Short mmCIF file of N, CA and C in Angstrom, two decimals:
data_model
loop_
_atom_site.label_atom_id
_atom_site.label_comp_id
_atom_site.label_asym_id
_atom_site.label_seq_id
_atom_site.Cartn_x
_atom_site.Cartn_y
_atom_site.Cartn_z
N MET A 31 -17.12 17.85 8.49
CA MET A 31 -17.15 16.47 8.78
C MET A 31 -15.49 16.34 8.78
N PRO A 32 -14.74 15.36 9.48
CA PRO A 32 -13.62 15.39 9.62
C PRO A 32 -13.37 14.20 8.32
N ASP A 33 -12.13 14.20 7.82
CA ASP A 33 -12.26 13.05 6.86
C ASP A 33 -11.70 11.57 7.28
N ARG A 34 -12.63 10.60 6.73
CA ARG A 34 -12.14 9.02 6.76
C ARG A 34 -11.22 8.98 7.77
N ASN A 35 -9.54 9.12 7.45
CA ASN A 35 -8.60 8.72 8.52
C ASN A 35 -8.75 9.41 9.62
N GLN A 36 -9.23 10.72 9.71
CA GLN A 36 -9.34 11.39 10.89
C GLN A 36 -10.54 10.22 11.85
N HIS A 37 -11.42 10.09 11.10
CA HIS A 37 -12.67 9.83 11.52
C HIS A 37 -12.46 8.38 12.24
N TRP A 38 -11.68 7.45 11.36
CA TRP A 38 -11.26 6.15 11.90
C TRP A 38 -9.95 6.35 12.84
N SER A 39 -8.91 7.19 12.88
CA SER A 39 -7.89 7.30 14.13
C SER A 39 -8.76 7.66 15.30
N ASP A 40 -9.92 8.26 15.22
CA ASP A 40 -10.64 9.10 16.45
C ASP A 40 -11.51 7.44 17.06
N LEU A 41 -12.11 6.92 16.34
CA LEU A 41 -12.62 5.87 16.23
C LEU A 41 -11.76 4.67 17.29
N LEU A 42 -10.20 4.40 16.74
CA LEU A 42 -9.60 3.13 17.12
C LEU A 42 -8.76 3.69 18.33
N ARG A 43 -8.68 5.08 18.70
CA ARG A 43 -7.83 5.76 19.60
C ARG A 43 -9.11 5.36 20.95
N ARG A 44 -10.53 5.43 20.56
CA ARG A 44 -11.41 5.24 21.61
C ARG A 44 -11.52 3.52 21.80
N ALA A 45 -11.08 3.09 21.13
CA ALA A 45 -11.53 1.82 20.91
C ALA A 45 -10.35 1.04 21.59
N ASN A 46 -8.99 1.52 21.72
CA ASN A 46 -8.20 1.05 22.66
C ASN A 46 -8.24 1.16 23.83
N ARG A 47 -9.07 2.58 24.06
CA ARG A 47 -9.12 2.94 25.44
C ARG A 47 -10.18 2.54 26.24
N GLY A 48 -11.22 1.43 25.15
CA GLY A 48 -12.13 0.82 25.82
C GLY A 48 -13.44 0.53 25.33
N ASP A 49 -13.45 1.64 24.81
CA ASP A 49 -14.94 2.05 24.17
C ASP A 49 -15.30 1.01 23.06
N GLY A 50 -16.29 -0.25 23.31
CA GLY A 50 -16.51 -0.99 22.92
C GLY A 50 -17.20 -0.77 21.52
N ALA A 51 -18.16 0.87 21.96
CA ALA A 51 -19.23 0.80 20.61
C ALA A 51 -18.24 1.53 19.82
N ALA A 52 -17.35 2.23 20.19
CA ALA A 52 -16.36 2.87 18.78
C ALA A 52 -15.82 1.59 18.07
N TYR A 53 -15.57 0.83 18.86
CA TYR A 53 -14.82 -0.56 18.18
C TYR A 53 -15.82 -0.98 17.11
N ALA A 54 -17.02 -1.28 17.56
CA ALA A 54 -17.76 -1.76 16.31
C ALA A 54 -18.17 -0.80 15.05
N VAL A 55 -18.14 0.28 15.45
CA VAL A 55 -17.99 1.36 14.38
C VAL A 55 -17.24 1.26 13.83
N PHE A 56 -15.62 1.42 14.00
CA PHE A 56 -14.47 1.25 13.55
C PHE A 56 -14.73 -0.11 12.25
N LEU A 57 -14.98 -1.05 13.30
CA LEU A 57 -15.00 -2.20 12.22
C LEU A 57 -15.88 -1.96 11.06
N ALA A 58 -17.05 -2.10 11.52
CA ALA A 58 -18.11 -2.00 10.53
C ALA A 58 -17.82 -0.83 9.29
N GLU A 59 -17.09 0.24 9.68
CA GLU A 59 -17.14 1.25 8.29
C GLU A 59 -15.66 0.10 7.79
N VAL A 60 -14.64 -0.08 8.28
CA VAL A 60 -13.18 -0.61 7.51
C VAL A 60 -13.92 -1.83 6.89
N ALA A 61 -14.75 -2.73 7.58
CA ALA A 61 -14.64 -3.84 6.19
C ALA A 61 -15.39 -3.65 5.24
N PRO A 62 -15.77 -2.74 4.35
CA PRO A 62 -16.08 -2.83 3.36
C PRO A 62 -14.87 -2.10 2.72
N VAL A 63 -13.77 -1.59 3.19
CA VAL A 63 -12.82 -1.19 2.53
C VAL A 63 -11.85 -2.00 2.26
N VAL A 64 -11.84 -2.62 3.65
CA VAL A 64 -10.82 -3.61 3.60
C VAL A 64 -11.26 -4.63 2.43
N ARG A 65 -12.61 -5.33 2.30
CA ARG A 65 -13.15 -6.33 1.54
C ARG A 65 -12.48 -5.63 -0.35
N THR A 66 -12.77 -4.26 -0.57
CA THR A 66 -12.48 -3.92 -1.30
C THR A 66 -10.99 -4.21 -1.69
N ILE A 67 -10.01 -3.87 -1.12
CA ILE A 67 -8.26 -3.93 -1.16
C ILE A 67 -7.85 -5.30 -1.48
N CYS A 68 -8.72 -6.30 -0.63
CA CYS A 68 -8.60 -7.86 -0.58
C CYS A 68 -9.15 -8.49 -2.07
N ARG A 69 -10.43 -7.93 -2.37
CA ARG A 69 -11.42 -8.07 -3.64
C ARG A 69 -9.99 -7.90 -4.82
N GLN A 70 -9.33 -6.65 -5.01
CA GLN A 70 -8.76 -6.00 -6.08
C GLN A 70 -7.35 -6.48 -6.29
N ARG A 71 -6.76 -7.10 -4.81
CA ARG A 71 -5.33 -7.66 -4.52
C ARG A 71 -5.52 -9.15 -5.04
N SER A 72 -6.51 -9.62 -4.78
CA SER A 72 -6.37 -11.13 -4.97
C SER A 72 -6.73 -11.46 -6.61
N GLY A 73 -7.30 -10.79 -6.88
CA GLY A 73 -7.50 -10.86 -8.56
C GLY A 73 -9.08 -11.46 -8.41
N GLY A 74 -9.99 -10.84 -7.03
CA GLY A 74 -11.40 -11.54 -7.11
C GLY A 74 -10.98 -12.96 -6.74
N ALA A 75 -10.55 -13.26 -6.17
CA ALA A 75 -10.23 -15.16 -5.55
C ALA A 75 -11.66 -14.88 -4.88
N GLU A 76 -11.73 -16.49 -4.81
CA GLU A 76 -13.37 -17.30 -4.23
C GLU A 76 -12.79 -16.47 -2.35
N ASP A 77 -11.90 -17.13 -2.11
CA ASP A 77 -11.62 -16.62 -0.55
C ASP A 77 -11.89 -15.57 0.06
N VAL A 78 -11.90 -14.35 -0.83
CA VAL A 78 -12.04 -13.04 -0.06
C VAL A 78 -12.40 -12.73 1.07
N GLU A 79 -13.64 -13.28 1.35
CA GLU A 79 -14.28 -13.09 2.48
C GLU A 79 -13.46 -13.76 3.68
N ASP A 80 -12.77 -15.05 3.66
CA ASP A 80 -11.84 -15.33 4.56
C ASP A 80 -10.52 -14.42 4.55
N ILE A 81 -9.88 -14.04 3.49
CA ILE A 81 -8.88 -12.68 3.74
C ILE A 81 -9.62 -11.74 4.28
N VAL A 82 -10.76 -11.26 4.69
CA VAL A 82 -11.45 -9.80 5.23
C VAL A 82 -11.24 -10.59 6.12
N GLN A 83 -11.66 -11.39 6.99
CA GLN A 83 -11.91 -12.21 8.56
C GLN A 83 -10.58 -12.26 8.82
N GLU A 84 -9.66 -12.65 8.13
CA GLU A 84 -8.19 -13.06 8.64
C GLU A 84 -7.66 -11.10 8.93
N VAL A 85 -8.05 -10.45 7.85
CA VAL A 85 -7.51 -9.16 8.04
C VAL A 85 -8.13 -8.32 9.19
N LEU A 86 -9.25 -8.81 9.45
CA LEU A 86 -10.20 -7.94 11.11
C LEU A 86 -9.54 -8.78 11.86
N LEU A 87 -9.64 -9.90 11.75
CA LEU A 87 -8.59 -10.33 13.41
C LEU A 87 -7.15 -10.07 13.67
N ALA A 88 -6.22 -9.66 12.44
CA ALA A 88 -5.10 -9.25 12.83
C ALA A 88 -5.27 -7.63 13.38
N VAL A 89 -6.22 -7.00 12.31
CA VAL A 89 -6.53 -5.72 13.54
C VAL A 89 -6.66 -6.10 14.58
N HIS A 90 -7.69 -6.66 15.00
CA HIS A 90 -8.13 -6.75 16.51
C HIS A 90 -6.36 -7.06 17.24
N ALA A 91 -5.86 -8.30 16.92
CA ALA A 91 -4.71 -8.80 17.46
C ALA A 91 -4.17 -7.41 17.38
N LYS A 92 -3.60 -6.91 16.55
CA LYS A 92 -2.85 -6.14 16.45
C LYS A 92 -2.53 -4.52 16.70
N ARG A 93 -4.13 -4.20 16.85
CA ARG A 93 -4.40 -3.04 17.19
C ARG A 93 -3.47 -1.98 17.94
N HIS A 94 -3.07 -2.58 19.29
CA HIS A 94 -2.09 -2.01 19.90
C HIS A 94 -0.74 -1.60 19.87
N THR A 95 -0.41 -2.05 18.25
CA THR A 95 0.51 -1.53 17.54
C THR A 95 0.68 -0.41 16.69
N TRP A 96 -0.75 -0.05 16.58
CA TRP A 96 -0.89 1.10 15.79
C TRP A 96 -0.69 2.38 16.88
N ARG A 97 0.32 3.30 16.28
CA ARG A 97 0.64 4.36 16.76
C ARG A 97 -0.69 5.67 16.78
N GLU A 98 -0.75 6.14 17.58
CA GLU A 98 -1.86 7.32 17.77
C GLU A 98 -1.47 8.57 17.22
N ALA A 99 -0.24 8.92 16.96
CA ALA A 99 0.23 9.91 16.56
C ALA A 99 -0.16 9.85 14.46
N ASP A 100 0.48 8.70 13.91
CA ASP A 100 0.34 7.92 12.54
C ASP A 100 -1.37 8.00 12.41
N PRO A 101 -1.10 8.54 11.02
CA PRO A 101 -2.95 8.03 10.33
C PRO A 101 -2.70 6.27 10.07
N VAL A 102 -3.74 6.55 10.13
CA VAL A 102 -4.49 4.76 10.44
C VAL A 102 -4.91 4.12 9.46
N THR A 103 -5.17 4.52 7.99
CA THR A 103 -5.32 4.01 6.73
C THR A 103 -4.41 3.06 6.46
N PRO A 104 -2.57 3.93 6.68
CA PRO A 104 -1.40 2.98 5.93
C PRO A 104 -1.49 2.10 6.79
N TRP A 105 -1.80 2.21 7.99
CA TRP A 105 -1.68 0.68 8.78
C TRP A 105 -2.56 -0.37 8.35
N LEU A 106 -3.63 -0.06 8.15
CA LEU A 106 -5.12 -0.85 8.08
C LEU A 106 -4.56 -1.54 6.18
N TYR A 107 -4.25 -0.62 5.65
CA TYR A 107 -3.97 -1.29 4.36
C TYR A 107 -2.89 -1.89 4.23
N ALA A 108 -1.69 -1.55 5.07
CA ALA A 108 -0.62 -2.40 5.23
C ALA A 108 -0.91 -4.24 5.65
N ILE A 109 -1.78 -4.12 6.85
CA ILE A 109 -2.58 -5.32 7.15
C ILE A 109 -2.90 -6.05 6.15
N ALA A 110 -4.28 -5.56 5.43
CA ALA A 110 -4.34 -6.08 4.19
C ALA A 110 -3.84 -6.54 3.02
N ARG A 111 -3.03 -5.81 2.72
CA ARG A 111 -2.15 -6.43 1.91
C ARG A 111 -0.98 -7.42 1.99
N TYR A 112 -1.17 -7.53 3.16
CA TYR A 112 0.13 -8.41 4.01
C TYR A 112 -0.99 -9.71 3.91
N LYS A 113 -1.99 -9.88 4.81
CA LYS A 113 -3.08 -11.22 4.75
C LYS A 113 -3.29 -11.44 3.28
N THR A 114 -3.54 -10.58 2.50
CA THR A 114 -4.18 -10.80 0.94
C THR A 114 -2.54 -11.58 0.29
N ALA A 115 -1.74 -11.15 0.45
CA ALA A 115 -0.07 -12.19 -0.41
C ALA A 115 -0.55 -13.31 0.14
N ASP A 116 -0.11 -13.51 1.88
CA ASP A 116 -0.31 -14.76 2.43
C ASP A 116 -1.23 -15.29 1.85
N ALA A 117 -2.50 -15.27 1.72
CA ALA A 117 -3.37 -16.11 1.12
C ALA A 117 -3.14 -16.72 -0.11
N GLY A 118 -2.78 -15.80 -1.21
CA GLY A 118 -2.34 -15.59 -2.58
C GLY A 118 -1.10 -16.79 -2.33
N ARG A 119 0.19 -16.69 -1.81
CA ARG A 119 0.92 -17.97 -1.62
C ARG A 119 0.48 -18.86 -1.08
N ARG A 120 -0.75 -19.34 0.12
CA ARG A 120 -1.05 -20.33 0.21
C ARG A 120 -1.79 -20.85 -1.08
N ARG A 121 -2.71 -20.33 -1.40
CA ARG A 121 -3.42 -20.64 -2.58
C ARG A 121 -2.44 -21.39 -3.72
N ARG A 122 -1.12 -20.59 -3.76
CA ARG A 122 -0.28 -21.20 -4.93
C ARG A 122 0.62 -22.14 -4.61
N GLY A 123 0.66 -22.27 -3.21
CA GLY A 123 1.51 -23.70 -2.49
C GLY A 123 2.81 -23.18 -2.05
N GLN A 124 3.76 -23.82 -2.26
CA GLN A 124 5.25 -23.38 -2.40
C GLN A 124 5.69 -24.02 -3.77
N GLY A 125 5.11 -24.84 -4.76
CA GLY A 125 5.49 -25.10 -5.91
C GLY A 125 6.80 -24.88 -6.35
N GLY A 126 7.75 -25.85 -5.80
CA GLY A 126 9.35 -25.34 -5.84
C GLY A 126 9.87 -24.40 -5.69
N GLN A 127 9.44 -23.65 -4.72
CA GLN A 127 10.24 -22.48 -4.37
C GLN A 127 11.15 -23.15 -3.16
N VAL A 128 12.17 -22.14 -2.97
CA VAL A 128 13.43 -22.43 -2.11
C VAL A 128 13.66 -20.91 -1.35
N PRO A 129 13.65 -20.97 0.17
CA PRO A 129 13.46 -20.08 1.08
C PRO A 129 14.63 -19.17 0.58
N ILE A 130 14.71 -18.31 0.73
CA ILE A 130 15.91 -17.50 0.11
C ILE A 130 16.94 -17.53 1.35
N ASP A 131 16.54 -17.80 2.81
CA ASP A 131 17.69 -17.58 3.43
C ASP A 131 18.59 -18.74 3.22
N THR A 132 18.27 -19.55 2.89
CA THR A 132 19.02 -21.29 2.37
C THR A 132 19.83 -20.97 1.59
N VAL A 133 19.63 -19.87 0.10
CA VAL A 133 20.71 -19.35 -0.59
C VAL A 133 21.53 -18.00 -0.69
N ALA A 134 21.24 -17.45 0.09
CA ALA A 134 21.47 -16.07 0.00
C ALA A 134 22.65 -16.18 0.22
N GLU A 135 24.03 -17.07 0.76
CA GLU A 135 25.26 -16.95 0.74
C GLU A 135 25.97 -16.86 -0.50
N VAL A 136 25.26 -17.77 -1.68
CA VAL A 136 25.72 -18.39 -2.79
C VAL A 136 25.16 -17.61 -3.81
N LEU A 137 24.54 -16.68 -3.93
CA LEU A 137 23.65 -15.43 -4.62
C LEU A 137 24.75 -14.85 -5.18
N PRO A 138 24.99 -14.27 -6.02
CA PRO A 138 25.90 -13.27 -6.45
C PRO A 138 25.63 -11.79 -6.13
N GLU A 139 26.37 -10.79 -5.61
CA GLU A 139 26.09 -9.47 -5.21
C GLU A 139 25.75 -9.01 -6.81
N GLU A 140 24.54 -7.78 -6.49
CA GLU A 140 24.08 -7.00 -7.36
C GLU A 140 25.31 -6.17 -7.65
N THR A 141 25.44 -5.78 -8.96
CA THR A 141 26.47 -5.48 -9.66
C THR A 141 26.22 -3.43 -9.80
N GLY A 142 24.92 -3.34 -9.44
CA GLY A 142 24.27 -2.29 -9.69
C GLY A 142 23.13 -2.15 -10.86
N ASP A 143 22.64 -0.89 -11.03
CA ASP A 143 21.39 -0.95 -11.62
C ASP A 143 21.30 -1.85 -13.00
N THR A 144 20.14 -2.33 -13.16
CA THR A 144 19.87 -2.43 -14.39
C THR A 144 19.56 -1.64 -15.28
N THR A 145 19.51 -1.82 -16.60
CA THR A 145 19.55 -0.69 -17.87
C THR A 145 18.16 0.45 -17.63
N ALA A 146 17.52 -0.61 -17.41
CA ALA A 146 15.90 -0.32 -17.04
C ALA A 146 15.76 0.78 -15.67
N ALA A 147 16.32 0.55 -14.77
CA ALA A 147 15.81 1.00 -13.47
C ALA A 147 16.88 2.57 -13.30
N ARG A 148 18.41 2.45 -14.54
CA ARG A 148 19.10 2.94 -14.36
C ARG A 148 18.24 4.35 -15.29
N ASP A 149 17.62 3.68 -16.37
CA ASP A 149 16.96 5.02 -17.02
C ASP A 149 15.76 5.76 -16.92
N LEU A 150 14.99 4.68 -15.82
CA LEU A 150 13.67 5.09 -15.01
C LEU A 150 14.26 6.38 -14.04
N ALA A 151 15.39 6.02 -13.29
CA ALA A 151 15.90 6.85 -12.16
C ALA A 151 16.65 8.37 -13.01
N GLN A 152 16.71 7.99 -14.26
CA GLN A 152 17.11 9.40 -14.56
C GLN A 152 16.14 10.11 -15.48
N LEU A 153 15.45 9.19 -15.85
CA LEU A 153 13.88 10.17 -16.38
C LEU A 153 13.06 10.43 -15.01
N LEU A 154 12.84 10.03 -13.77
CA LEU A 154 12.24 10.51 -12.83
C LEU A 154 13.43 11.52 -12.13
N GLY A 155 14.78 12.17 -12.33
CA GLY A 155 14.92 13.07 -12.08
C GLY A 155 15.15 14.22 -12.82
N ARG A 156 14.40 13.92 -14.31
CA ARG A 156 13.93 14.84 -15.05
C ARG A 156 12.75 16.11 -14.63
N ILE A 157 12.12 15.20 -13.77
CA ILE A 157 10.41 15.60 -13.31
C ILE A 157 10.50 16.35 -11.92
N ASP A 158 9.70 17.29 -11.59
CA ASP A 158 9.97 17.73 -9.68
C ASP A 158 9.62 16.56 -9.26
N THR A 159 10.57 16.86 -8.16
CA THR A 159 10.69 15.91 -6.67
C THR A 159 9.06 15.43 -6.33
N HIS A 160 8.39 16.42 -6.18
CA HIS A 160 6.96 16.05 -5.11
C HIS A 160 6.29 14.72 -6.62
N SER A 161 6.16 14.98 -7.50
CA SER A 161 5.67 14.02 -8.98
C SER A 161 6.43 12.60 -8.65
N ALA A 162 7.54 12.78 -8.61
CA ALA A 162 8.85 12.05 -8.87
C ALA A 162 8.57 10.85 -7.56
N GLY A 163 8.34 11.63 -6.52
CA GLY A 163 8.26 10.73 -5.15
C GLY A 163 6.91 10.22 -4.97
N ILE A 164 5.97 10.66 -5.85
CA ILE A 164 4.58 9.69 -6.09
C ILE A 164 4.62 8.31 -6.94
N VAL A 165 5.59 8.67 -7.79
CA VAL A 165 5.94 7.65 -8.85
C VAL A 165 6.43 6.37 -8.08
N ARG A 166 7.57 6.84 -7.06
CA ARG A 166 8.37 6.02 -6.68
C ARG A 166 7.20 5.57 -5.74
N SER A 167 7.01 5.69 -4.95
CA SER A 167 5.67 5.28 -3.90
C SER A 167 4.95 4.51 -4.47
N VAL A 168 3.75 4.77 -5.42
CA VAL A 168 2.42 4.11 -6.09
C VAL A 168 3.07 3.10 -7.21
N GLY A 169 4.14 3.41 -8.30
CA GLY A 169 4.81 2.17 -9.16
C GLY A 169 5.47 1.71 -8.86
N ILE A 170 6.48 1.95 -8.11
CA ILE A 170 7.55 1.15 -7.43
C ILE A 170 7.49 0.34 -6.12
N GLU A 171 7.28 1.16 -5.26
CA GLU A 171 7.03 0.66 -3.83
C GLU A 171 5.78 -0.06 -4.00
N GLY A 172 4.86 0.08 -4.90
CA GLY A 172 3.40 -0.71 -4.49
C GLY A 172 2.57 0.22 -3.52
N GLN A 173 2.78 1.71 -3.32
CA GLN A 173 1.61 1.56 -1.73
C GLN A 173 0.25 2.06 -2.65
N SER A 174 -0.29 2.13 -1.88
CA SER A 174 -2.20 2.80 -2.58
C SER A 174 -1.87 4.15 -2.39
N ALA A 175 -2.51 4.46 -3.42
CA ALA A 175 -3.37 6.27 -3.47
C ALA A 175 -3.19 6.51 -1.93
N GLY A 176 -3.94 5.64 -1.23
CA GLY A 176 -4.62 6.13 0.02
C GLY A 176 -3.40 6.62 1.05
N GLU A 177 -2.54 5.64 1.05
CA GLU A 177 -1.33 5.36 1.68
C GLU A 177 -0.44 6.51 1.59
N VAL A 178 -0.09 6.80 -0.01
CA VAL A 178 0.85 8.11 -0.51
C VAL A 178 0.25 9.35 -0.11
N GLY A 179 -1.62 9.50 -0.12
CA GLY A 179 -2.00 10.17 0.47
C GLY A 179 -2.34 11.19 1.90
N ALA A 180 -2.02 9.84 2.51
CA ALA A 180 -2.18 10.00 4.03
C ALA A 180 -0.75 10.76 4.12
N ARG A 181 0.44 10.00 3.92
CA ARG A 181 1.62 10.58 3.81
C ARG A 181 2.20 11.90 3.59
N LEU A 182 0.89 12.55 2.60
CA LEU A 182 1.64 13.68 1.83
C LEU A 182 0.34 14.78 2.29
N GLY A 183 -0.45 14.57 3.00
CA GLY A 183 -1.75 15.19 3.23
C GLY A 183 -2.43 15.63 1.86
N MET A 184 -2.88 14.41 0.88
CA MET A 184 -3.31 14.74 -0.23
C MET A 184 -4.35 13.91 -0.02
N THR A 185 -5.70 13.85 -0.84
CA THR A 185 -6.90 13.24 -1.18
C THR A 185 -6.05 12.00 -2.05
N GLU A 186 -6.84 10.44 -1.97
CA GLU A 186 -6.57 9.58 -2.67
C GLU A 186 -6.51 9.94 -4.11
N GLY A 187 -8.12 10.92 -4.25
CA GLY A 187 -8.75 11.13 -5.76
C GLY A 187 -6.80 12.11 -6.47
N ALA A 188 -6.34 13.05 -5.45
CA ALA A 188 -5.85 13.52 -5.85
C ALA A 188 -4.06 13.05 -6.39
N VAL A 189 -4.05 11.91 -5.59
CA VAL A 189 -2.48 11.45 -5.54
C VAL A 189 -2.89 10.14 -6.84
N ARG A 190 -3.82 10.02 -7.19
CA ARG A 190 -4.15 9.19 -8.64
C ARG A 190 -3.95 10.17 -9.54
N VAL A 191 -4.77 11.40 -9.91
CA VAL A 191 -4.53 12.54 -10.80
C VAL A 191 -2.93 12.78 -10.99
N ALA A 192 -2.13 13.29 -9.86
CA ALA A 192 -0.63 13.27 -9.94
C ALA A 192 0.10 11.98 -10.21
N TYR A 193 -0.52 10.87 -9.94
CA TYR A 193 0.55 9.82 -10.31
C TYR A 193 0.31 10.08 -12.11
N HIS A 194 -0.80 9.91 -12.79
CA HIS A 194 -1.09 9.91 -13.83
C HIS A 194 -0.90 10.70 -14.63
N ARG A 195 -0.56 12.18 -14.10
CA ARG A 195 0.07 13.43 -14.83
C ARG A 195 1.90 13.28 -14.77
N ALA A 196 2.14 12.68 -13.70
CA ALA A 196 3.89 12.19 -13.66
C ALA A 196 3.41 11.05 -14.95
N LEU A 197 3.32 9.90 -15.02
CA LEU A 197 3.22 9.24 -15.95
C LEU A 197 3.28 9.60 -17.36
N VAL A 198 2.59 10.40 -17.31
CA VAL A 198 2.06 10.91 -18.84
C VAL A 198 3.66 11.96 -18.87
N LYS A 199 3.80 12.70 -18.20
CA LYS A 199 5.29 13.59 -18.27
C LYS A 199 6.55 12.39 -18.37
N LEU A 200 6.58 11.31 -17.87
CA LEU A 200 7.62 10.41 -18.27
C LEU A 200 7.52 9.59 -19.39
N LYS A 201 6.01 9.56 -19.91
CA LYS A 201 6.06 8.95 -21.51
C LYS A 201 6.50 9.86 -22.54
N ASP A 202 6.27 11.26 -21.96
CA ASP A 202 6.45 12.13 -23.32
C ASP A 202 8.07 12.31 -23.27
N LEU A 203 8.79 12.56 -21.75
CA LEU A 203 10.30 12.39 -21.81
C LEU A 203 10.97 11.46 -22.52
N ALA A 204 10.46 10.06 -22.39
CA ALA A 204 10.65 8.93 -22.87
C ALA A 204 11.05 9.07 -24.14
N GLY A 205 9.86 9.37 -24.72
CA GLY A 205 9.59 9.49 -26.53
C GLY A 205 10.17 10.48 -27.22
N ALA A 206 10.55 11.83 -26.01
CA ALA A 206 11.47 12.85 -27.08
C ALA A 206 12.69 12.02 -27.21
N GLU A 207 13.29 11.35 -26.16
CA GLU A 207 14.47 11.00 -25.83
C GLU A 207 14.82 9.67 -26.96
N ALA A 208 13.95 9.07 -27.08
CA ALA A 208 14.03 8.04 -28.61
C ALA A 208 13.61 8.02 -29.70
N ASP A 209 12.90 9.54 -29.87
CA ASP A 209 13.29 10.41 -30.83
C ASP A 209 14.82 11.00 -31.58
N ARG A 210 15.18 11.35 -30.44
CA ARG A 210 16.66 12.22 -30.43
C ARG A 210 17.56 11.34 -30.66
N ALA A 211 17.21 9.99 -30.07
CA ALA A 211 18.44 8.49 -30.76
C ALA A 211 18.18 8.08 -32.20
N ASP A 212 16.76 8.20 -32.89
CA ASP A 212 16.83 7.96 -34.03
C ASP A 212 17.27 8.65 -34.92
#
C-alpha cells in the first residue's frame, strides 16, 4: 500500500482532473489530520472546528496551486499552519501592534549574529550535515516532522527520532564546552 502522502497526492491529482469521488475521499482523510494540526498549533482553542473549516475551504480554493510533482502534505500542512496563525492573530486582536511596513525604514540594520545564534551555528557545524539540517528545519524554521520527512524521503517518526538524537548530540557538545570553560 502506498504511503499516505502518495495516496493523498493521487487523490488530489484525480480530484483536480474532475473526479468528485476522489475529492470527497481526500477531504475525508485529510480532515482529521488537519484537525490535529490545528488543535496542536492553536493550543486547543475553542474555535478549532472553525479553523479546520477555513483550512478545508482554502484547500478547495487553492487546490490548483499544488504542483503535482511535489508531495501534497507539506502544501497541506502549510495551509493549516497559516490559517491557524491567522486565527490566533484574530483572537488576540491587533493589541498595539504596528505593521512592520510603517517602521521598516527607521529600524536599525542587523549588525550580525547574536551570541546565541552564533553559538548554535558553531554547534550545528560540529554534527553531521543531515542531522544539522533536520534541527534547522524542525527546531529553527518550525517545519513539521511530516514536511521534513516528505522532503528528505523519511517517515515522520524517523525525522522525530533523528531530531531528538541531534538535540542530544548538541546538548552533549554544549555541556562539554561548558565544562572546558570552567
